[in-house]
Amino acid sequence: MAFKGWTEIIAMQVKEYFGQYGVSNINESLTKKLKSWQDVEMKIGITGDSGAGKSSYINAIRGIDDEDKEAAKTGPRETTVKPTSYDHPTNPKIKFWDLPGIGTTNYPDLETYCEKVKLETYNAFLIFTNNRFTEIDNKLVKKIRSIDKRFFFICAKIDQEVRAEKRKRSFNEDAMLEEIRRDCLKNLVDEGSNQLSNEQNIFLISNHYPDKWEFDRLTQAILDALPTYQRESLILSLGILSPDLLQRKVQVLKRRMWMVASLSAGVAVVPLPGVSAATDLVLITREIRFYKSQLGLPDKGTPGFAMLCVDTQRQVADFCSMVANTSNVGVFMAAYASQQAAEEVTRFIIPLVGLLAAGAMSFANTYLCLKHCLEQMEQTALLVHKEAFQNVQKD
């Protein structure tokens, strides 16, 4: 979208908020809205064969090692005897539920399973298999469909399959993966031989190598299946697993900018000397620190930082130094403001007619400063991820 069109849309949102809440209440309202992603509840149900990688997936998607204290218990046999919830480490409202398999002692059939597990309470389901999907899986899918929930089929030990097949002289990884996918699809039929799913709904992953195969495609599919608020909450809660997820984070962070800038504008129209500048520094520092955390920029002195090339280390170190305190952010803002074209600020201020001039100016400066900073951080974060991926490939 053109810059002018985008600023007009933002201006409409800002004026609506000021009109609805007024200057006196804008701070409380927008502060609450900025934090609202942490209050969205979500339940992902994970079920399927014993020893198919369900628990390892729960650990992988949460960024937790299988041997950590908070890890889901893993093993070749069924380790889940009742539905067990595992919170995401950065957002306890997001819960991954390790569900027992159907056909176990306590869940002998689908009817008992649905009653005890309470299927209707979950937002989406991941169905894991060791080798091929069964009649029980098909019945479960039909039930999930009947309550209008999304589901995904997962083969989670592709690394083992590839390792075993590599011994053959005729090995072709793409052909092998396609054969596994077709074999899975062949078994996903109802009593009338009607297909219950399609190839796009089958994911071949490795819980131990989330950078390979289709772990990221599965993550994107889960996100796409969720309503907007739940999607954004999960995006901000997940660690950086891929460039695609990083781009999604950037888009969500961009949608927060008008709220932070509006807080700045609300303070600017209050005639107290020095309050606006000090508040802007606090607001922008807090938000830029949030960007750094969300985009996975490592701190100096950490193993992740040490593995980067010298040039990338310098870029990351600059951001680390900047967000260390509000004074450094103030220096950054002053340097950026001196280079900023006057017409760029004006493009923001003109649509904001109706706010006091000080509020419009503060909004424009804060928004443009955040926009510039996020763009720079995004490019650095992509470099960090690229180098991390290259290091994994070497191992």
Coordinates of C-alpha atoms in Angstrom, one line a residue:
M1 CA 0.0 0.0 0.0
A2 CA 1.3 3.5 -0.8
F3 CA 2.6 5.5 2.1
K4 CA 0.0 8.2 1.8
G5 CA -2.9 5.7 1.8
W6 CA -1.5 3.9 4.8
T7 CA -1.1 7.1 6.8
E8 CA -4.7 8.0 6.1
I9 CA -5.9 4.6 7.4
I10 CA -3.8 5.1 10.6
A11 CA -5.1 8.6 11.0
M12 CA -8.7 7.2 11.0
Q13 CA -7.9 4.7 13.7
V14 CA -6.2 7.3 15.8
K15 CA -9.1 9.9 15.5
E16 CA -11.7 7.2 16.2
Y17 CA -9.8 6.2 19.4
F18 CA -9.4 9.8 20.6
G19 CA -13.1 10.4 19.8
Q20 CA -14.2 7.3 21.7
Y21 CA -12.0 7.6 24.8
G22 CA -10.8 11.2 24.9
V23 CA -7.4 12.4 25.8
S24 CA -7.8 11.6 29.5
N25 CA -8.6 7.9 28.9
I26 CA -6.5 7.1 25.8
N27 CA -3.5 6.0 27.8
E28 CA -5.3 3.3 29.8
S29 CA -7.2 2.0 26.8
L30 CA -4.2 1.7 24.4
T31 CA -1.8 0.3 27.1
K32 CA -4.4 -2.4 27.7
K33 CA -4.7 -3.0 23.9
L34 CA -1.0 -3.3 23.5
K35 CA -0.9 -6.1 26.1
S36 CA -4.0 -7.8 25.1
W37 CA -2.2 -10.5 23.0
Q38 CA -1.0 -12.0 26.3
D39 CA -4.7 -12.5 27.4
V40 CA -5.9 -14.6 24.5
E41 CA -6.6 -18.2 25.4
M42 CA -5.7 -21.1 23.1
K43 CA -5.8 -24.9 23.2
I44 CA -4.0 -27.1 20.6
G45 CA -4.9 -30.8 20.9
I46 CA -2.1 -33.2 20.0
T47 CA -3.1 -36.9 19.5
G48 CA -2.2 -40.0 17.6
D49 CA 0.0 -43.2 17.8
S50 CA 2.0 -44.1 20.8
G51 CA 5.7 -43.1 20.3
A52 CA 4.9 -41.1 17.2
G53 CA 6.6 -37.9 18.4
K54 CA 3.7 -36.0 20.0
S55 CA 5.6 -35.1 23.2
S56 CA 8.8 -34.2 21.3
Y57 CA 6.7 -31.9 19.1
I58 CA 5.3 -30.1 22.1
N59 CA 8.8 -29.6 23.4
A60 CA 10.1 -28.4 20.0
I61 CA 7.3 -25.9 19.3
R62 CA 7.9 -24.4 22.7
G63 CA 11.6 -24.2 22.3
I64 CA 12.3 -26.7 25.1
D65 CA 14.8 -29.6 25.2
D66 CA 13.3 -33.1 25.8
E67 CA 15.4 -33.3 29.0
D68 CA 14.3 -29.9 30.5
K69 CA 12.3 -29.8 33.7
E70 CA 9.3 -28.3 31.9
A71 CA 9.5 -30.8 29.0
A72 CA 6.7 -33.2 28.0
K73 CA 7.8 -36.7 28.8
T74 CA 9.0 -38.6 25.8
G75 CA 9.5 -42.3 25.0
P76 CA 8.9 -45.1 22.5
R77 CA 5.8 -46.2 24.5
E78 CA 2.6 -44.3 25.3
T79 CA 3.6 -41.9 28.1
T80 CA 0.3 -40.0 28.2
V81 CA -2.4 -41.7 30.3
K82 CA -4.6 -38.6 30.6
P83 CA -4.9 -35.2 28.8
T84 CA -1.9 -33.2 30.0
S85 CA -1.5 -29.5 29.4
Y86 CA 1.9 -27.8 28.6
D87 CA 2.0 -24.0 28.7
H88 CA 4.1 -22.0 26.3
P89 CA 7.0 -20.7 28.4
T90 CA 6.5 -17.0 27.4
N91 CA 2.7 -17.1 27.4
P92 CA 0.8 -19.5 29.7
K93 CA -2.5 -18.7 28.0
I94 CA -1.3 -20.8 25.1
K95 CA -1.6 -24.5 26.0
F96 CA -0.5 -27.5 24.0
W97 CA -2.4 -30.6 25.2
D98 CA -0.8 -34.0 25.0
L99 CA -3.8 -36.3 24.5
P100 CA -3.8 -40.1 25.0
G101 CA -4.2 -42.2 21.9
I102 CA -7.5 -43.9 21.1
G103 CA -7.4 -47.6 21.8
T104 CA -5.5 -47.3 25.0
T105 CA -6.9 -48.8 28.3
N106 CA -8.6 -45.7 29.5
Y107 CA -9.8 -44.6 26.0
P108 CA -10.8 -47.9 24.3
D109 CA -13.1 -46.3 21.6
L110 CA -13.9 -43.0 20.0
E111 CA -17.1 -42.3 22.0
T112 CA -15.2 -42.7 25.3
Y113 CA -12.4 -40.6 24.0
C114 CA -14.5 -37.7 22.9
E115 CA -16.4 -37.7 26.2
K116 CA -13.3 -37.7 28.4
V117 CA -11.1 -35.4 26.2
K118 CA -13.8 -32.9 25.5
L119 CA -12.9 -32.3 21.8
E120 CA -15.1 -29.2 21.4
T121 CA -12.8 -27.2 23.7
Y122 CA -9.8 -27.3 21.4
N123 CA -9.0 -24.8 18.7
A124 CA -7.2 -27.2 16.4
F125 CA -5.8 -30.7 16.3
L126 CA -2.6 -32.3 15.3
I127 CA -2.8 -36.1 14.5
F128 CA 0.5 -38.0 14.7
T129 CA 1.3 -41.3 13.1
N130 CA 4.3 -43.7 13.2
N131 CA 3.8 -44.9 9.6
R132 CA 0.3 -44.8 8.2
F133 CA -3.0 -43.4 9.3
T134 CA -5.6 -45.9 10.5
E135 CA -9.4 -46.4 10.6
I136 CA -9.4 -44.9 14.1
D137 CA -7.7 -41.8 12.8
N138 CA -10.3 -41.5 10.0
K139 CA -13.2 -41.8 12.6
L140 CA -11.5 -39.1 14.7
V141 CA -11.2 -36.8 11.7
K142 CA -14.9 -37.2 10.9
K143 CA -15.7 -36.3 14.5
I144 CA -13.4 -33.2 14.4
R145 CA -15.0 -32.1 11.2
S146 CA -18.5 -32.4 12.6
I147 CA -17.6 -29.9 15.3
D148 CA -16.0 -27.5 12.7
K149 CA -12.4 -27.7 14.0
R150 CA -9.2 -27.7 11.9
F151 CA -6.9 -30.7 11.9
F152 CA -3.5 -31.6 10.5
F153 CA -1.7 -35.0 9.9
I154 CA 1.9 -35.3 10.9
C155 CA 4.7 -37.8 10.4
A156 CA 7.3 -36.6 12.9
K157 CA 10.3 -38.9 12.3
I158 CA 11.3 -38.0 8.8
D159 CA 14.9 -37.6 9.9
Q160 CA 15.0 -41.3 10.8
E161 CA 13.3 -42.3 7.5
V162 CA 15.8 -40.3 5.5
R163 CA 18.8 -41.7 7.5
A164 CA 17.6 -45.3 6.9
E165 CA 16.9 -44.8 3.2
K166 CA 20.2 -43.0 2.5
R167 CA 22.0 -46.3 2.6
K168 CA 20.5 -47.3 -0.7
R169 CA 22.4 -46.4 -3.8
S170 CA 19.2 -45.4 -5.5
F171 CA 18.2 -42.9 -2.7
N172 CA 16.2 -39.9 -3.8
E173 CA 14.9 -37.8 -0.9
D174 CA 12.2 -36.0 -2.9
A175 CA 10.9 -39.2 -4.3
M176 CA 10.9 -40.9 -0.9
L177 CA 9.0 -38.0 0.8
E178 CA 6.4 -38.0 -2.0
E179 CA 5.9 -41.8 -1.6
I180 CA 5.4 -41.4 2.2
R181 CA 2.9 -38.6 1.5
R182 CA 1.0 -40.7 -1.0
D183 CA 0.9 -43.6 1.3
C184 CA -0.5 -41.5 4.1
L185 CA -3.2 -40.0 1.8
K186 CA -4.2 -43.5 0.5
N187 CA -5.3 -44.4 4.0
L188 CA -7.2 -41.3 4.7
V189 CA -10.6 -42.4 3.4
D190 CA -14.1 -42.9 4.9
E191 CA -16.3 -45.9 4.6
G192 CA -17.4 -44.9 1.1
S193 CA -13.7 -44.5 0.0
N194 CA -14.1 -40.7 -0.1
Q195 CA -10.9 -38.8 0.6
L196 CA -10.9 -37.2 4.1
S197 CA -8.0 -34.8 3.4
N198 CA -5.5 -33.7 0.8
E199 CA -1.7 -33.6 0.4
Q200 CA -1.4 -30.1 1.7
N201 CA -2.8 -31.3 5.1
I202 CA -0.1 -33.9 5.6
F203 CA 3.2 -32.7 7.1
L204 CA 6.5 -34.5 7.1
I205 CA 8.6 -33.1 9.9
S206 CA 11.4 -33.8 12.4
N207 CA 11.1 -32.5 15.9
H208 CA 14.9 -32.5 16.3
Y209 CA 15.5 -30.5 13.1
P210 CA 12.8 -27.8 12.9
D211 CA 14.8 -25.9 10.2
K212 CA 14.4 -28.9 7.8
W213 CA 11.5 -30.5 6.0
E214 CA 8.0 -29.2 6.8
F215 CA 8.1 -28.1 10.4
D216 CA 7.8 -24.5 9.4
R217 CA 5.0 -25.2 6.9
L218 CA 3.1 -26.9 9.7
T219 CA 3.6 -23.8 11.9
Q220 CA 2.3 -21.5 9.2
A221 CA -0.7 -23.8 8.6
I222 CA -1.6 -23.7 12.3
L223 CA -1.4 -19.9 12.3
D224 CA -3.5 -19.6 9.2
A225 CA -6.2 -21.8 10.8
L226 CA -6.6 -19.6 13.8
P227 CA -8.8 -16.5 14.2
T228 CA -7.0 -13.2 14.0
Y229 CA -6.5 -12.5 17.8
Q230 CA -5.3 -16.0 18.5
R231 CA -3.0 -16.0 15.4
E232 CA -1.3 -12.8 16.5
S233 CA -1.0 -14.1 20.1
L234 CA 0.7 -17.3 18.9
I235 CA 3.0 -15.4 16.4
L236 CA 4.3 -13.1 19.3
S237 CA 4.7 -16.1 21.6
L238 CA 6.7 -18.4 19.3
G239 CA 10.4 -18.1 19.1
I240 CA 12.1 -17.4 15.7
L241 CA 11.8 -20.7 13.8
S242 CA 12.0 -19.5 10.2
P243 CA 12.2 -16.4 8.0
D244 CA 8.5 -16.8 7.3
L245 CA 7.7 -16.5 11.0
L246 CA 10.0 -13.6 11.4
Q247 CA 8.1 -11.8 8.6
R248 CA 4.8 -12.5 10.4
K249 CA 6.2 -11.1 13.6
V250 CA 7.3 -7.9 11.8
Q251 CA 3.8 -7.5 10.3
V252 CA 2.2 -7.8 13.8
L253 CA 4.7 -5.4 15.3
K254 CA 3.9 -2.9 12.5
R255 CA 0.3 -3.0 13.5
R256 CA 1.2 -1.9 17.0
M257 CA 3.0 1.3 16.0
W258 CA -0.1 3.5 15.7
M259 CA -1.0 2.6 19.3
V260 CA 2.4 3.5 20.7
A261 CA 2.4 6.7 18.7
S262 CA -1.1 7.5 19.9
L263 CA 0.1 7.2 23.5
S264 CA 2.8 9.7 22.6
A265 CA 0.2 12.0 21.0
G266 CA -2.0 11.8 24.1
V267 CA 0.8 12.9 26.4
A268 CA 1.9 15.7 24.0
V269 CA -1.5 17.5 24.2
V270 CA -1.2 17.7 28.0
P271 CA 0.5 21.1 28.7
L272 CA 3.1 20.0 31.2
P273 CA 6.7 21.1 30.3
G274 CA 9.1 18.2 29.6
V275 CA 6.5 15.4 30.1
S276 CA 6.1 14.6 26.3
A277 CA 9.8 14.1 25.6
A278 CA 10.4 12.0 28.7
T279 CA 7.3 9.9 28.0
D280 CA 8.3 9.4 24.4
L281 CA 11.7 8.0 25.5
V282 CA 10.1 5.5 27.8
L283 CA 7.5 4.4 25.3
I284 CA 9.9 4.0 22.4
T285 CA 12.6 2.3 24.5
R286 CA 10.1 -0.2 25.8
E287 CA 8.7 -0.9 22.3
I288 CA 12.2 -1.2 20.7
R289 CA 13.2 -3.7 23.4
F290 CA 10.1 -5.6 22.5
Y291 CA 11.2 -5.7 18.9
K292 CA 14.6 -6.9 19.8
S293 CA 13.1 -9.7 21.9
Q294 CA 10.6 -10.7 19.3
L295 CA 13.0 -10.8 16.4
G296 CA 15.5 -12.9 18.3
L297 CA 18.5 -10.6 18.3
P298 CA 21.0 -12.2 20.8
D299 CA 22.6 -10.3 23.6
K300 CA 26.3 -9.7 23.6
G301 CA 28.3 -12.4 25.3
T302 CA 25.8 -15.2 24.5
P303 CA 26.6 -18.3 22.5
G304 CA 24.2 -17.2 19.7
F305 CA 26.1 -13.9 19.5
A306 CA 29.5 -15.6 19.4
M307 CA 28.5 -17.7 16.4
L308 CA 27.7 -14.6 14.2
C309 CA 30.2 -13.1 11.7
V310 CA 31.9 -9.9 12.8
D311 CA 29.8 -7.6 10.7
T312 CA 26.5 -9.1 12.0
Q313 CA 27.9 -8.9 15.5
R314 CA 28.5 -5.2 15.1
Q315 CA 24.9 -4.6 13.9
V316 CA 23.4 -6.6 16.7
A317 CA 25.7 -4.9 19.3
D318 CA 24.6 -1.5 18.1
F319 CA 20.9 -2.4 18.8
C320 CA 21.9 -3.9 22.2
S321 CA 23.7 -0.7 23.1
M322 CA 20.8 1.4 21.9
V323 CA 18.2 -0.3 24.1
A324 CA 20.4 -0.5 27.2
N325 CA 18.9 2.8 28.5
T326 CA 16.5 5.6 27.5
S327 CA 19.4 8.0 27.1
N328 CA 20.8 6.0 24.2
V329 CA 17.4 5.8 22.6
G330 CA 17.2 9.6 23.0
V331 CA 20.5 10.0 21.1
F332 CA 19.1 7.7 18.4
M333 CA 15.9 9.7 18.1
A334 CA 17.7 13.0 17.9
A335 CA 20.0 11.7 15.2
Y336 CA 17.1 10.2 13.2
A337 CA 15.0 13.4 13.6
S338 CA 17.7 15.6 12.2
Q339 CA 17.9 13.4 9.1
Q340 CA 14.1 13.1 8.7
A341 CA 12.6 14.9 5.7
A342 CA 10.0 17.5 6.8
E343 CA 7.5 16.4 4.1
E344 CA 7.5 12.8 5.6
V345 CA 6.4 14.2 8.9
T346 CA 3.8 16.4 7.2
R347 CA 2.3 13.4 5.4
F348 CA 1.4 12.1 8.8
I349 CA 0.3 15.4 10.4
I350 CA -2.1 16.5 7.7
P351 CA -4.6 13.6 8.1
L352 CA -4.5 14.1 11.8
V353 CA -6.3 17.4 11.7
G354 CA -8.4 17.5 14.8
L355 CA -5.6 16.7 17.2
L356 CA -3.7 19.6 18.7
A357 CA -0.5 20.4 16.7
A358 CA 1.7 19.1 19.5
G359 CA -0.1 15.8 19.5
A360 CA 0.1 15.4 15.7
M361 CA 3.8 16.2 15.7
S362 CA 4.5 13.8 18.6
F363 CA 2.5 11.0 16.8
A364 CA 4.4 11.5 13.6
N365 CA 7.8 11.5 15.2
T366 CA 7.2 8.5 17.3
Y367 CA 5.6 6.5 14.5
L368 CA 8.3 7.2 12.0
C369 CA 11.1 6.5 14.5
L370 CA 9.6 3.1 15.4
K371 CA 9.1 2.3 11.7
H372 CA 12.7 3.1 10.8
C373 CA 14.0 1.1 13.8
L374 CA 11.9 -1.9 13.0
E375 CA 13.0 -1.9 9.4
Q376 CA 16.7 -1.9 10.4
M377 CA 16.1 -4.6 13.1
E378 CA 14.3 -6.8 10.6
Q379 CA 17.2 -6.8 8.2
T380 CA 19.6 -7.6 10.9
A381 CA 17.4 -10.4 12.3
L382 CA 17.2 -12.0 8.8
L383 CA 21.0 -12.1 8.8
V384 CA 21.1 -13.6 12.3
H385 CA 18.7 -16.3 11.2
K386 CA 20.5 -17.0 8.0
E387 CA 23.8 -17.5 9.8
A388 CA 22.2 -19.6 12.5
F389 CA 20.7 -21.8 9.8
Q390 CA 24.1 -22.2 8.0
N391 CA 25.7 -23.2 11.3
V392 CA 23.0 -25.9 11.8
Q393 CA 23.6 -27.2 8.3
K394 CA 27.3 -27.6 9.1
D395 CA 26.6 -29.8 12.2

